[in-house]
Short mmCIF file of C-alpha atoms and ligand atoms in Angstrom, two decimals:
data_model
loop_
_atom_site.label_atom_id
_atom_site.label_comp_id
_atom_site.label_asym_id
_atom_site.label_seq_id
_atom_site.Cartn_x
_atom_site.Cartn_y
_atom_site.Cartn_z
CA MET A 150 5.70 40.80 41.93
CA THR A 151 3.34 40.72 38.89
CA GLU A 152 1.65 37.56 37.77
CA PHE A 153 3.64 37.62 34.52
CA ALA A 154 6.98 37.52 36.27
CA ILE A 155 9.35 34.87 34.98
CA LYS A 156 10.16 32.24 37.62
CA VAL A 157 13.89 31.68 37.79
CA LEU A 158 15.61 28.92 39.73
CA LEU A 159 19.11 30.07 40.55
CA VAL A 160 21.42 27.19 41.45
CA GLU A 161 24.58 28.83 42.80
CA ASP A 162 26.60 28.34 45.99
CA ASN A 163 29.09 31.19 45.92
CA PRO A 164 27.58 33.91 48.20
CA GLY A 165 29.25 36.70 46.25
CA ASP A 166 27.90 35.50 42.91
CA VAL A 167 24.47 34.94 44.40
CA ARG A 168 24.31 38.45 45.73
CA LEU A 169 25.46 39.91 42.42
CA LEU A 170 23.02 37.90 40.34
CA LEU A 171 20.09 38.65 42.64
CA GLU A 172 20.88 42.31 42.42
CA ILE A 173 21.12 42.22 38.66
CA LEU A 174 17.90 40.28 38.36
CA GLN A 175 16.00 42.81 40.47
CA GLU A 176 17.31 45.63 38.25
CA THR A 177 15.37 47.32 35.44
CA PRO A 178 12.72 46.66 34.57
CA PRO A 179 11.58 45.80 38.07
CA ASP A 180 9.41 42.77 38.77
CA GLN A 181 10.55 41.04 35.61
CA PHE A 182 11.82 37.97 37.46
CA THR A 183 11.04 36.15 40.66
CA VAL A 184 14.07 34.23 41.81
CA THR A 185 14.40 31.18 44.04
CA GLN A 186 17.95 30.33 44.97
CA VAL A 187 19.47 27.03 46.18
CA ASP A 188 23.15 26.16 46.78
CA HIS A 189 23.21 22.38 46.14
CA LEU A 190 22.30 20.37 43.07
CA GLU A 191 20.31 17.95 45.16
CA LYS A 192 18.23 20.74 46.61
CA ALA A 193 17.51 21.98 43.09
CA ILE A 194 16.41 18.52 41.96
CA ASN A 195 14.15 18.12 45.01
CA LEU A 196 12.63 21.51 44.50
CA LEU A 197 11.83 20.71 40.88
CA THR A 198 9.62 17.79 41.90
CA ALA A 199 7.39 20.17 43.87
CA GLU A 200 7.52 23.41 41.94
CA SER A 201 7.78 24.46 38.33
CA PHE A 202 10.07 27.15 36.93
CA ASP A 203 10.31 28.97 33.62
CA VAL A 204 14.08 28.84 33.42
CA ILE A 205 17.08 27.59 35.41
CA LEU A 206 20.30 29.49 35.90
CA LEU A 207 22.90 26.87 36.78
CA ASP A 208 26.42 27.14 38.12
CA LEU A 209 28.31 24.03 37.04
CA THR A 210 30.57 24.02 40.12
CA LEU A 211 28.57 23.12 43.22
CA PRO A 212 29.46 21.49 46.57
CA ASP A 213 27.78 18.22 45.52
CA SER A 214 28.54 18.15 41.79
CA MET A 215 31.17 19.36 39.32
CA GLY A 216 31.42 20.15 35.64
CA LEU A 217 29.28 18.71 32.84
CA ASP A 218 27.86 16.17 35.26
CA THR A 219 26.04 18.96 37.06
CA PHE A 220 24.30 19.96 33.88
CA LEU A 221 23.46 16.41 32.79
CA LYS A 222 21.98 15.41 36.16
CA LEU A 223 19.71 18.42 36.23
CA TYR A 224 18.82 18.20 32.53
CA ARG A 225 17.71 14.62 32.98
CA ARG A 226 15.24 15.70 35.67
CA ALA A 227 14.02 18.84 33.94
CA SER A 228 14.53 18.58 30.20
CA ALA A 229 11.36 20.60 29.61
CA ILE A 230 12.77 23.63 31.42
CA PRO A 231 15.40 25.71 29.58
CA ILE A 232 18.75 25.81 31.36
CA VAL A 233 21.27 28.62 31.09
CA VAL A 234 24.70 27.63 32.46
CA LEU A 235 27.01 29.89 34.42
CA THR A 236 30.67 29.27 33.62
CA GLY A 237 34.02 30.79 34.37
CA LEU A 238 36.06 32.77 31.87
CA ASP A 239 38.36 29.86 30.99
CA ASP A 240 35.68 27.17 30.75
CA GLU A 241 35.08 27.38 27.01
CA THR A 242 35.22 23.63 26.34
CA LEU A 243 32.89 22.85 29.18
CA THR A 244 30.45 25.54 28.01
CA LEU A 245 30.47 24.12 24.51
CA ARG A 246 29.79 20.59 25.77
CA ALA A 247 26.86 21.79 27.86
CA MET A 248 25.41 23.58 24.83
CA GLN A 249 25.78 20.42 22.75
CA GLU A 250 24.01 18.41 25.41
CA GLY A 251 21.02 20.73 25.44
CA ALA A 252 21.79 23.88 27.43
CA GLN A 253 19.93 26.78 25.86
CA ASP A 254 22.54 29.44 26.53
CA TYR A 255 25.50 30.36 28.78
CA LEU A 256 26.66 33.35 30.80
CA VAL A 257 30.25 33.99 31.74
CA LYS A 258 30.65 34.94 35.39
CA GLY A 259 32.17 38.37 35.88
CA LYS A 260 30.81 39.56 32.54
CA VAL A 261 27.18 39.51 33.46
CA THR A 262 25.08 42.65 33.07
CA GLY A 263 21.37 43.17 33.65
CA ASP A 264 20.67 43.42 29.97
CA LEU A 265 22.63 40.32 29.17
CA VAL A 266 20.91 38.15 31.79
CA SER A 267 17.49 39.41 30.88
CA ARG A 268 18.03 38.77 27.20
CA SER A 269 19.66 35.39 27.76
CA LEU A 270 16.87 34.11 30.01
CA ARG A 271 14.09 35.30 27.72
CA TYR A 272 15.88 33.92 24.69
CA ALA A 273 16.33 30.55 26.43
CA ILE A 274 12.62 30.32 27.21
CA GLU A 275 11.63 31.31 23.71
CA ARG A 276 14.01 28.89 22.13
CA GLN A 277 12.81 26.04 24.29
CA ARG A 278 9.21 26.76 23.31
CA ALA A 279 10.07 26.94 19.63
CA GLU A 280 11.96 23.66 19.83
CA HIS A 281 9.07 22.06 21.63
CA LYS A 282 6.67 23.25 18.94
CA ILE A 283 8.92 21.99 16.16
CA ARG A 284 9.18 18.60 17.87
CA GLU A 285 5.40 18.52 18.20
CA GLN A 286 4.96 19.35 14.53
CA ALA A 287 7.53 16.79 13.50
CA ALA A 288 5.62 14.19 15.52
CA LEU A 289 2.42 15.18 13.74
CA LEU A 290 4.16 14.82 10.38
CA ASP A 291 5.06 11.28 11.36
CA ILE A 292 1.58 10.30 12.52
CA THR A 293 0.06 10.86 9.09
CA THR A 294 0.12 7.94 6.69
CA ASP A 295 0.87 10.31 3.83
CA ALA A 296 4.36 10.46 2.46
CA ILE A 297 5.71 13.95 3.08
CA SER A 298 9.00 15.01 1.56
CA VAL A 299 10.85 18.18 0.74
CA ARG A 300 13.42 18.55 -2.00
CA ASP A 301 15.50 21.47 -3.13
CA LEU A 302 15.16 22.82 -6.65
CA GLN A 303 17.78 20.35 -7.92
CA HIS A 304 15.48 17.58 -6.57
CA ASN A 305 17.82 16.58 -3.77
CA ILE A 306 15.72 15.23 -0.93
CA VAL A 307 16.12 17.23 2.29
CA PHE A 308 13.17 15.96 4.34
CA TRP A 309 11.51 12.55 4.46
CA ASN A 310 8.85 11.61 7.04
CA GLN A 311 7.89 8.17 8.36
CA GLY A 312 4.93 8.07 5.96
CA ALA A 313 7.38 8.33 3.09
CA GLU A 314 9.38 5.48 4.61
CA ARG A 315 6.23 3.36 4.68
CA VAL A 316 5.00 4.21 1.20
CA PHE A 317 8.31 4.05 -0.67
CA GLY A 318 10.35 1.67 1.50
CA TRP A 319 13.39 3.97 1.73
CA ARG A 320 14.43 4.97 5.25
CA ALA A 321 15.00 8.67 5.90
CA GLU A 322 18.76 8.24 6.17
CA GLU A 323 18.79 6.42 2.81
CA ALA A 324 16.56 8.93 1.04
CA ILE A 325 17.93 12.24 2.29
CA GLY A 326 20.56 13.59 -0.07
CA GLN A 327 19.38 11.41 -2.97
CA ASN A 328 17.94 12.79 -6.15
CA ALA A 329 14.16 12.38 -5.95
CA VAL A 330 13.77 11.99 -9.70
CA GLN A 331 16.22 9.12 -9.88
CA LEU A 332 14.96 7.51 -6.69
CA LEU A 333 11.21 7.57 -7.28
CA TYR A 334 10.50 7.87 -10.97
CA ARG A 335 11.51 5.46 -13.61
CA LYS A 336 9.33 6.01 -16.59
CA SER A 337 6.84 8.72 -15.81
CA GLU A 338 9.07 11.52 -17.04
CA LEU A 339 6.29 13.25 -18.92
CA GLN A 340 4.07 13.45 -15.84
CA LEU A 341 7.04 14.71 -13.90
CA LYS A 342 7.89 17.53 -16.34
CA GLU A 343 4.31 18.73 -16.25
CA ALA A 344 4.32 18.76 -12.44
CA ILE A 345 7.63 20.61 -12.21
CA ASN A 346 6.56 23.23 -14.73
CA ALA A 347 3.28 23.81 -12.95
CA VAL A 348 4.80 24.12 -9.50
CA MET A 349 7.43 26.59 -10.72
CA GLU A 350 4.87 28.70 -12.55
CA GLN A 351 1.85 28.56 -10.28
CA GLY A 352 3.43 27.62 -6.99
CA LYS A 353 1.44 24.40 -6.70
CA TRP A 354 0.43 21.26 -8.51
CA PHE A 355 -2.04 18.45 -7.88
CA GLY A 356 -2.37 15.16 -9.70
CA GLU A 357 -1.72 11.43 -9.94
CA LEU A 358 1.78 10.07 -10.29
CA ASN A 359 3.29 6.65 -10.76
CA LYS A 360 6.26 6.16 -8.51
CA ILE A 361 8.59 3.28 -7.72
CA THR A 362 9.30 1.81 -4.29
CA LYS A 363 12.62 0.57 -3.00
CA SER A 364 11.66 -2.99 -3.93
CA GLY A 365 10.85 -1.91 -7.49
CA GLN A 366 7.09 -2.02 -7.14
CA GLU A 367 4.91 0.59 -8.73
CA VAL A 368 2.76 2.77 -6.49
CA ILE A 369 0.11 5.16 -7.66
CA VAL A 370 -0.06 8.29 -5.54
CA GLU A 371 -2.29 11.30 -5.35
CA SER A 372 0.36 13.98 -5.17
CA ARG A 373 0.17 17.57 -3.93
CA TRP A 374 3.12 19.86 -4.56
CA ALA A 375 3.80 23.29 -3.15
CA LEU A 376 6.65 25.66 -3.87
CA VAL A 377 8.39 26.84 -0.70
CA ARG A 378 10.05 30.27 -0.81
CA ASP A 379 12.81 31.77 1.35
CA ASP A 380 12.52 35.05 3.29
CA ALA A 381 13.33 36.99 0.14
CA LYS A 382 10.45 35.22 -1.66
CA ARG A 383 12.80 33.32 -3.93
CA PRO A 384 11.81 29.69 -4.71
CA LYS A 385 13.74 27.48 -2.33
CA SER A 386 12.30 23.99 -2.29
CA ILE A 387 9.33 21.82 -3.20
CA LEU A 388 7.08 20.24 -0.59
CA THR A 389 5.37 17.05 -1.70
CA VAL A 390 2.54 15.20 0.02
CA ASP A 391 1.70 11.81 -1.50
CA THR A 392 -1.32 9.67 -0.65
CA ASP A 393 -1.00 6.04 -1.71
CA ILE A 394 -4.01 5.17 -3.88
CA THR A 395 -2.65 1.98 -5.48
CA GLU A 396 -5.18 -0.29 -3.81
CA LYS A 397 -8.04 2.05 -4.56
CA LYS A 398 -7.03 2.15 -8.22
CA GLN A 399 -6.74 -1.62 -8.47
CA LEU A 400 -10.13 -2.18 -6.89
CA GLU A 401 -11.61 0.40 -9.20
CA ALA A 402 -10.15 -1.34 -12.25
CA GLN A 403 -11.42 -4.69 -10.98
CA PHE A 404 -14.86 -3.25 -10.53
CA PHE A 405 -14.96 -1.75 -14.02
CA ARG A 406 -13.79 -5.04 -15.48
CA ALA A 407 -16.54 -6.90 -13.67
CA GLN A 408 -19.07 -4.38 -14.83
CA ARG A 409 -17.95 -4.69 -18.44
CA LEU A 410 -18.13 -8.48 -18.17
CA GLU A 411 -21.64 -8.19 -16.89
CA SER A 412 -22.82 -5.95 -19.69
CA ILE A 413 -21.22 -8.15 -22.31
CA GLY A 414 -22.89 -11.09 -20.59
CA THR A 415 -26.29 -9.45 -20.72
CA LEU A 416 -25.84 -8.70 -24.39
CA ALA A 417 -24.66 -12.23 -25.12
CA SER A 418 -27.53 -13.79 -23.23
CA GLY A 419 -30.04 -11.77 -25.25
CA ILE A 420 -28.51 -13.00 -28.48
CA ALA A 421 -28.32 -16.54 -27.14
CA HIS A 422 -32.02 -16.55 -26.35
CA ASP A 423 -32.87 -15.41 -29.87
CA LEU A 424 -30.55 -18.01 -31.35
CA ASN A 425 -32.15 -20.66 -29.21
CA ASN A 426 -35.56 -19.77 -30.60
CA ILE A 427 -34.15 -19.98 -34.11
CA LEU A 428 -32.34 -23.27 -33.59
CA THR A 429 -35.18 -25.13 -31.89
CA PRO A 430 -37.39 -25.41 -35.02
CA ILE A 431 -34.36 -26.20 -37.21
CA LEU A 432 -33.40 -29.05 -34.93
CA ALA A 433 -36.97 -30.28 -34.70
CA ALA A 434 -37.31 -30.23 -38.47
CA ALA A 435 -34.01 -32.03 -38.94
CA GLN A 436 -35.19 -34.77 -36.59
CA LEU A 437 -38.73 -35.02 -38.01
CA LEU A 438 -37.94 -35.04 -41.72
CA PRO A 439 -36.25 -38.50 -41.78
CA LEU A 440 -39.33 -39.96 -40.10
CA LYS A 441 -41.67 -38.40 -42.68
CA LEU A 442 -39.58 -39.11 -45.75
CA LYS A 443 -38.93 -42.84 -45.36
CA ASN A 444 -37.58 -43.38 -48.90
CA LEU A 445 -34.92 -40.74 -48.92
CA ASP A 446 -31.74 -41.55 -50.82
CA ASP A 447 -28.53 -41.99 -48.83
CA ARG A 448 -27.05 -38.68 -49.84
CA SER A 449 -30.12 -36.72 -48.65
CA GLN A 450 -30.18 -38.70 -45.40
CA LEU A 451 -26.58 -37.68 -44.81
CA LEU A 452 -27.46 -34.06 -45.44
CA LEU A 453 -30.26 -34.21 -42.89
CA GLN A 454 -27.89 -35.76 -40.38
CA LEU A 455 -25.41 -32.98 -41.01
CA LEU A 456 -28.21 -30.50 -40.39
CA GLU A 457 -29.09 -32.19 -37.11
CA THR A 458 -25.57 -32.47 -35.70
CA ASN A 459 -24.76 -28.87 -36.50
CA ALA A 460 -28.03 -27.58 -35.12
CA LYS A 461 -27.20 -29.53 -31.95
CA ARG A 462 -23.73 -28.03 -31.81
CA GLY A 463 -25.23 -24.60 -32.17
CA ALA A 464 -27.67 -25.35 -29.37
CA ASP A 465 -24.80 -26.55 -27.16
CA LEU A 466 -22.89 -23.37 -27.75
CA VAL A 467 -25.96 -21.35 -26.91
CA LYS A 468 -26.38 -23.37 -23.74
CA GLN A 469 -22.82 -22.56 -22.80
CA VAL A 470 -23.33 -18.85 -23.31
CA LEU A 471 -26.47 -19.01 -21.21
CA SER A 472 -24.70 -20.94 -18.50
CA PHE A 473 -22.26 -18.12 -17.71
CA THR A 474 -24.74 -15.31 -17.99
CA ARG A 475 -27.49 -16.88 -15.99
CA GLY A 476 -25.20 -18.50 -13.46
CA VAL A 477 -26.26 -22.05 -14.09
CA GLU A 478 -28.56 -23.71 -11.63
CA GLY A 479 -27.25 -27.17 -11.09
CA LYS A 480 -27.79 -29.90 -8.56
CA ARG A 481 -25.91 -29.03 -5.41
CA MET A 482 -24.35 -31.83 -3.44
CA VAL A 483 -21.59 -32.13 -0.90
CA LEU A 484 -18.56 -32.86 -3.02
CA GLN A 485 -15.29 -34.51 -2.12
CA THR A 486 -13.14 -32.25 -4.25
CA ARG A 487 -10.19 -34.60 -3.77
CA HIS A 488 -11.95 -37.27 -5.82
CA LEU A 489 -13.00 -34.83 -8.49
CA ILE A 490 -9.46 -33.61 -8.99
CA ALA A 491 -8.07 -37.12 -9.01
CA GLU A 492 -10.55 -37.99 -11.74
CA ILE A 493 -9.49 -35.00 -13.84
CA GLU A 494 -5.87 -35.97 -13.41
CA LYS A 495 -6.63 -39.41 -14.74
CA ILE A 496 -8.36 -38.02 -17.84
CA LEU A 497 -5.43 -35.69 -18.49
CA GLN A 498 -2.91 -38.52 -18.18
CA GLU A 499 -4.82 -40.48 -20.77
CA THR A 500 -5.68 -37.80 -23.28
CA PHE A 501 -3.00 -35.09 -23.17
CA PRO A 502 0.15 -35.36 -25.29
CA LYS A 503 3.07 -37.06 -23.56
CA SER A 504 5.12 -33.87 -23.86
CA VAL A 505 2.93 -32.40 -21.13
CA THR A 506 3.93 -33.67 -17.71
CA ILE A 507 1.11 -33.71 -15.21
CA TYR A 508 1.79 -33.27 -11.54
CA SER A 509 -0.73 -33.00 -8.76
CA ASN A 510 -0.52 -31.93 -5.17
CA ILE A 511 -3.74 -32.16 -3.23
CA ALA A 512 -4.07 -31.55 0.50
CA LYS A 513 -5.15 -34.69 2.35
CA ASP A 514 -7.60 -32.86 4.59
CA LEU A 515 -9.23 -30.89 1.78
CA TRP A 516 -12.61 -29.55 2.85
CA THR A 517 -15.74 -30.51 0.98
CA VAL A 518 -17.72 -27.97 -1.00
CA SER A 519 -21.36 -27.86 -1.90
CA GLY A 520 -21.63 -27.86 -5.67
CA ASP A 521 -22.54 -29.46 -8.95
CA SER A 522 -19.91 -32.03 -9.85
CA THR A 523 -20.52 -31.89 -13.61
CA GLN A 524 -20.05 -28.15 -13.58
CA LEU A 525 -16.92 -28.17 -11.45
CA HIS A 526 -15.60 -30.89 -13.72
CA GLN A 527 -16.16 -28.57 -16.64
CA VAL A 528 -14.39 -25.70 -14.87
CA LEU A 529 -11.25 -27.73 -14.32
CA MET A 530 -11.30 -29.27 -17.79
CA ASN A 531 -11.57 -25.82 -19.40
CA LEU A 532 -8.59 -24.56 -17.41
CA CYS A 533 -6.54 -27.68 -18.16
CA VAL A 534 -7.29 -27.57 -21.89
CA ASN A 535 -6.17 -23.93 -21.96
CA ALA A 536 -3.00 -24.91 -20.13
CA ARG A 537 -2.35 -27.65 -22.69
CA ASP A 538 -2.95 -25.20 -25.56
CA ALA A 539 -0.42 -22.83 -24.01
CA MET A 540 2.27 -25.55 -23.97
CA LEU A 541 2.39 -26.62 -27.61
CA SER A 542 5.99 -27.74 -27.25
CA GLY A 543 5.38 -29.43 -23.93
CA GLY A 544 5.80 -28.44 -20.30
CA LEU A 545 4.54 -28.99 -16.80
CA LEU A 546 0.91 -28.83 -15.74
CA THR A 547 0.43 -28.68 -11.99
CA LEU A 548 -2.91 -29.32 -10.35
CA SER A 549 -3.01 -28.44 -6.70
CA ALA A 550 -5.64 -27.92 -4.06
CA GLN A 551 -5.62 -26.73 -0.49
CA ASN A 552 -7.74 -25.16 2.21
CA GLN A 553 -7.34 -21.49 2.85
CA TRP A 554 -8.96 -19.17 5.34
CA LEU A 555 -9.23 -15.69 3.83
CA ASN A 556 -8.82 -12.90 6.36
CA GLU A 557 -9.54 -9.17 6.19
CA THR A 558 -6.26 -8.39 4.47
CA ASP A 559 -6.73 -11.13 1.86
CA VAL A 560 -10.15 -9.92 0.82
CA ARG A 561 -9.30 -6.24 0.80
CA MET A 562 -7.81 -6.45 -2.66
CA ASN A 563 -10.64 -8.42 -4.21
CA PHE A 564 -14.17 -7.21 -4.01
CA GLU A 565 -15.62 -10.62 -4.85
CA ALA A 566 -13.87 -12.28 -1.92
CA ARG A 567 -15.36 -12.63 1.56
CA VAL A 568 -13.74 -13.45 4.86
CA GLY A 569 -14.11 -17.17 5.44
CA PRO A 570 -13.02 -20.73 4.56
CA TYR A 571 -12.24 -21.46 0.94
CA ILE A 572 -10.77 -24.35 -0.92
CA VAL A 573 -8.36 -23.17 -3.57
CA ILE A 574 -7.78 -25.23 -6.69
CA SER A 575 -4.86 -24.12 -8.80
CA VAL A 576 -4.09 -25.00 -12.42
CA ALA A 577 -0.59 -23.86 -13.31
CA ASP A 578 1.31 -24.29 -16.55
CA THR A 579 4.77 -23.49 -17.87
CA GLY A 580 3.39 -22.27 -21.17
CA MET A 581 3.64 -19.11 -23.19
CA GLY A 582 1.89 -16.88 -20.65
CA ILE A 583 -0.60 -14.11 -21.24
CA PRO A 584 0.40 -10.61 -22.35
CA THR A 585 -0.61 -7.98 -19.78
CA ALA A 586 -2.87 -6.29 -22.31
CA ASN A 587 -4.84 -9.53 -22.74
CA LEU A 588 -5.12 -10.27 -19.01
CA GLU A 589 -7.84 -7.64 -18.84
CA ARG A 590 -9.93 -9.40 -21.43
CA ILE A 591 -9.50 -13.16 -21.21
CA PHE A 592 -12.64 -13.64 -19.12
CA GLU A 593 -14.83 -11.90 -21.68
CA PRO A 594 -17.04 -14.21 -23.69
CA PHE A 595 -15.76 -14.71 -27.24
CA PHE A 596 -12.31 -13.37 -26.44
CA THR A 597 -9.83 -15.77 -27.97
CA THR A 598 -6.32 -15.62 -29.40
CA LYS A 599 -6.72 -19.01 -31.00
CA ASP A 600 -7.25 -19.70 -34.70
CA LEU A 601 -10.73 -19.84 -36.09
CA GLY A 602 -12.23 -23.23 -35.27
CA LYS A 603 -9.66 -23.89 -32.50
CA GLY A 604 -11.08 -21.57 -29.85
CA THR A 605 -14.51 -20.20 -29.09
CA GLY A 606 -13.47 -17.77 -26.39
CA LEU A 607 -16.16 -19.24 -24.15
CA GLY A 608 -14.01 -21.41 -21.90
CA LEU A 609 -13.01 -18.86 -19.29
CA SER A 610 -16.31 -17.00 -19.25
CA THR A 611 -18.00 -20.32 -18.53
CA VAL A 612 -15.48 -20.97 -15.75
CA VAL A 613 -16.25 -17.60 -14.18
CA GLY A 614 -20.01 -18.05 -14.50
CA ILE A 615 -19.95 -21.44 -12.82
CA VAL A 616 -17.53 -20.51 -10.07
CA LYS A 617 -19.50 -17.35 -9.31
CA SER A 618 -22.70 -19.32 -8.96
CA HIS A 619 -20.82 -21.46 -6.41
CA GLY A 620 -20.06 -18.38 -4.34
CA GLY A 621 -16.46 -18.30 -5.47
CA PHE A 622 -14.10 -16.33 -7.68
CA VAL A 623 -11.18 -16.88 -10.03
CA THR A 624 -7.77 -15.21 -10.04
CA VAL A 625 -5.02 -15.35 -12.61
CA THR A 626 -1.32 -14.57 -12.54
CA SER A 627 0.79 -14.89 -15.62
CA GLN A 628 4.17 -14.01 -16.99
CA GLU A 629 4.86 -14.01 -20.68
CA GLY A 630 7.22 -16.77 -21.67
CA THR A 631 7.14 -18.35 -18.21
CA GLY A 632 3.65 -19.58 -17.49
CA THR A 633 0.24 -18.98 -16.04
CA GLU A 634 -1.62 -19.92 -12.91
CA PHE A 635 -5.37 -19.87 -12.51
CA LYS A 636 -6.79 -20.21 -9.01
CA VAL A 637 -10.37 -21.18 -8.36
CA PHE A 638 -11.62 -20.13 -4.91
CA CYS A 639 -14.72 -22.04 -3.78
CA LEU A 640 -16.46 -21.10 -0.57
CA ARG A 641 -16.54 -24.09 1.71
N1 ADP B 2057 -3.18 -21.14 -19.52
C1 ADP B 2057 -3.19 -20.18 -20.47
N2 ADP B 2057 -2.03 -19.76 -21.02
C2 ADP B 2057 -2.02 -18.78 -21.96
N3 ADP B 2057 -3.12 -18.17 -22.42
C3 ADP B 2057 -4.30 -18.53 -21.91
C4 ADP B 2057 -4.41 -19.56 -20.92
N4 ADP B 2057 -5.71 -19.69 -20.60
C5 ADP B 2057 -6.39 -18.81 -21.36
N5 ADP B 2057 -5.56 -18.12 -22.16
C6 ADP B 2057 -5.94 -17.05 -23.11
O1 ADP B 2057 -7.27 -16.69 -22.86
C7 ADP B 2057 -8.04 -16.79 -24.04
C8 ADP B 2057 -9.49 -17.17 -23.71
O2 ADP B 2057 -9.56 -18.47 -23.20
P1 ADP B 2057 -10.91 -19.24 -23.29
O3 ADP B 2057 -11.97 -18.36 -22.73
O4 ADP B 2057 -10.75 -20.57 -22.68
O5 ADP B 2057 -11.17 -19.34 -24.83
P2 ADP B 2057 -10.41 -20.25 -25.92
O6 ADP B 2057 -9.61 -21.26 -25.18
O7 ADP B 2057 -11.51 -20.85 -26.69
O8 ADP B 2057 -9.59 -19.29 -26.71
C9 ADP B 2057 -7.29 -17.82 -24.87
O9 ADP B 2057 -7.55 -17.66 -26.24
C10 ADP B 2057 -5.86 -17.50 -24.53
O10 ADP B 2057 -5.39 -16.39 -25.26
MG1 MG B 2058 -10.38 -22.44 -23.68
#
């Protein structure tokens, strides 16, 4: 017996068959197998708890078990060990069933030769190992969060891992057989053509793609494609590995936007300071001149007044610009936001056109925040005036406020947000909405879509400046033609 001998468990009760098989198994080449033989199924099962074997040779007709049952009982105990079944000449159906249930091979009694047994047993062991490896690899494919799929050259999906289910929402049984182009791409045909050309020519492709999930949402993926060839080296299918980078992209865009805002702010604050220095003497002169020139005629007095009011307006504007760049220092007090919002609502009821219906919904137990009431007042007024301007033919303005604890998941998508208690004040309108292209820019100082003289483009940048200095942030969602909602998050 060599140490590489294959350990066979022979489960067979017929003494004649046992003798024959043992003889065959000892045949050429010698020492290939070491055989342990038992004559009952129960003995085999007991033995398996104590000892391990490389392969089992199983007669399906035993004193304590008959037919397919024999196989199933043993298989349940020893599914990791390959089983070769021994059947009679006329047992074709039974043999087939056993194979379907997981038997690795079969031998027909009376037709067994040394070669046949040797080959069958080795083949069974090999096959079991290969299957085990494939199962292991398949499990690995499912552990990764990447979406892995394989499609044939007509783009019919033939493989779809759990990562793909997670990223795209389609279950494997829904995706397999579908056309990948129709399932996952809606408008990025150009990108797709480029990728297909590259993979066919160079065997691989790498790049970013926009794909669509089952629920119709867009996902941005970092995609790696490889051409798979058959044994004859002919292109056979395309393997795709997609990493979801949607969140990363969004955060990146947010960050760039914030950076641009900051640089515009710095620029604006420089100009504002200069303007301030220019306006101060003009204002002083406009106020001093009437005192010096007591006998001025009415018309000249009016002109000086005009000078003064406009210099003051200029100074106010400058102050506003400075207030969002510098992050206004104001007096901080503990504020009952409920009262503040109620006050705003009252002003709106009195001053807004009757075509705008005002509705408010404020949580009773709203937390207090530490802040400057004049500034927060200004924040809400700016948002409400914008809402009014967006509803020229009337609509609904909803003011609401509630407490919200932001958790890890909430803050992941917003780099200004922190985990913790916030009060959220929302100003929602049913107005014209904001085109997606403008959403990027509305918080920039001087960005306005309003006619000259109607808008300064400073409202929202002031809002952001003030809210930021209160440790908060502002979000906006909008749909053209439907309405807009601004949410102000203030740290408790
Ligand atoms: N509720 C809203 N509905 C539609 N558009 C809005 C709304 N709020 C702001 N906007 C857009 O954002 C721009 C900038 O707003 P803002 O900074 O307040 O400046 P202004 O109101 O002076 O134009 C507006 O010109 C408008 O295009
Ligand atoms: Mg405005």
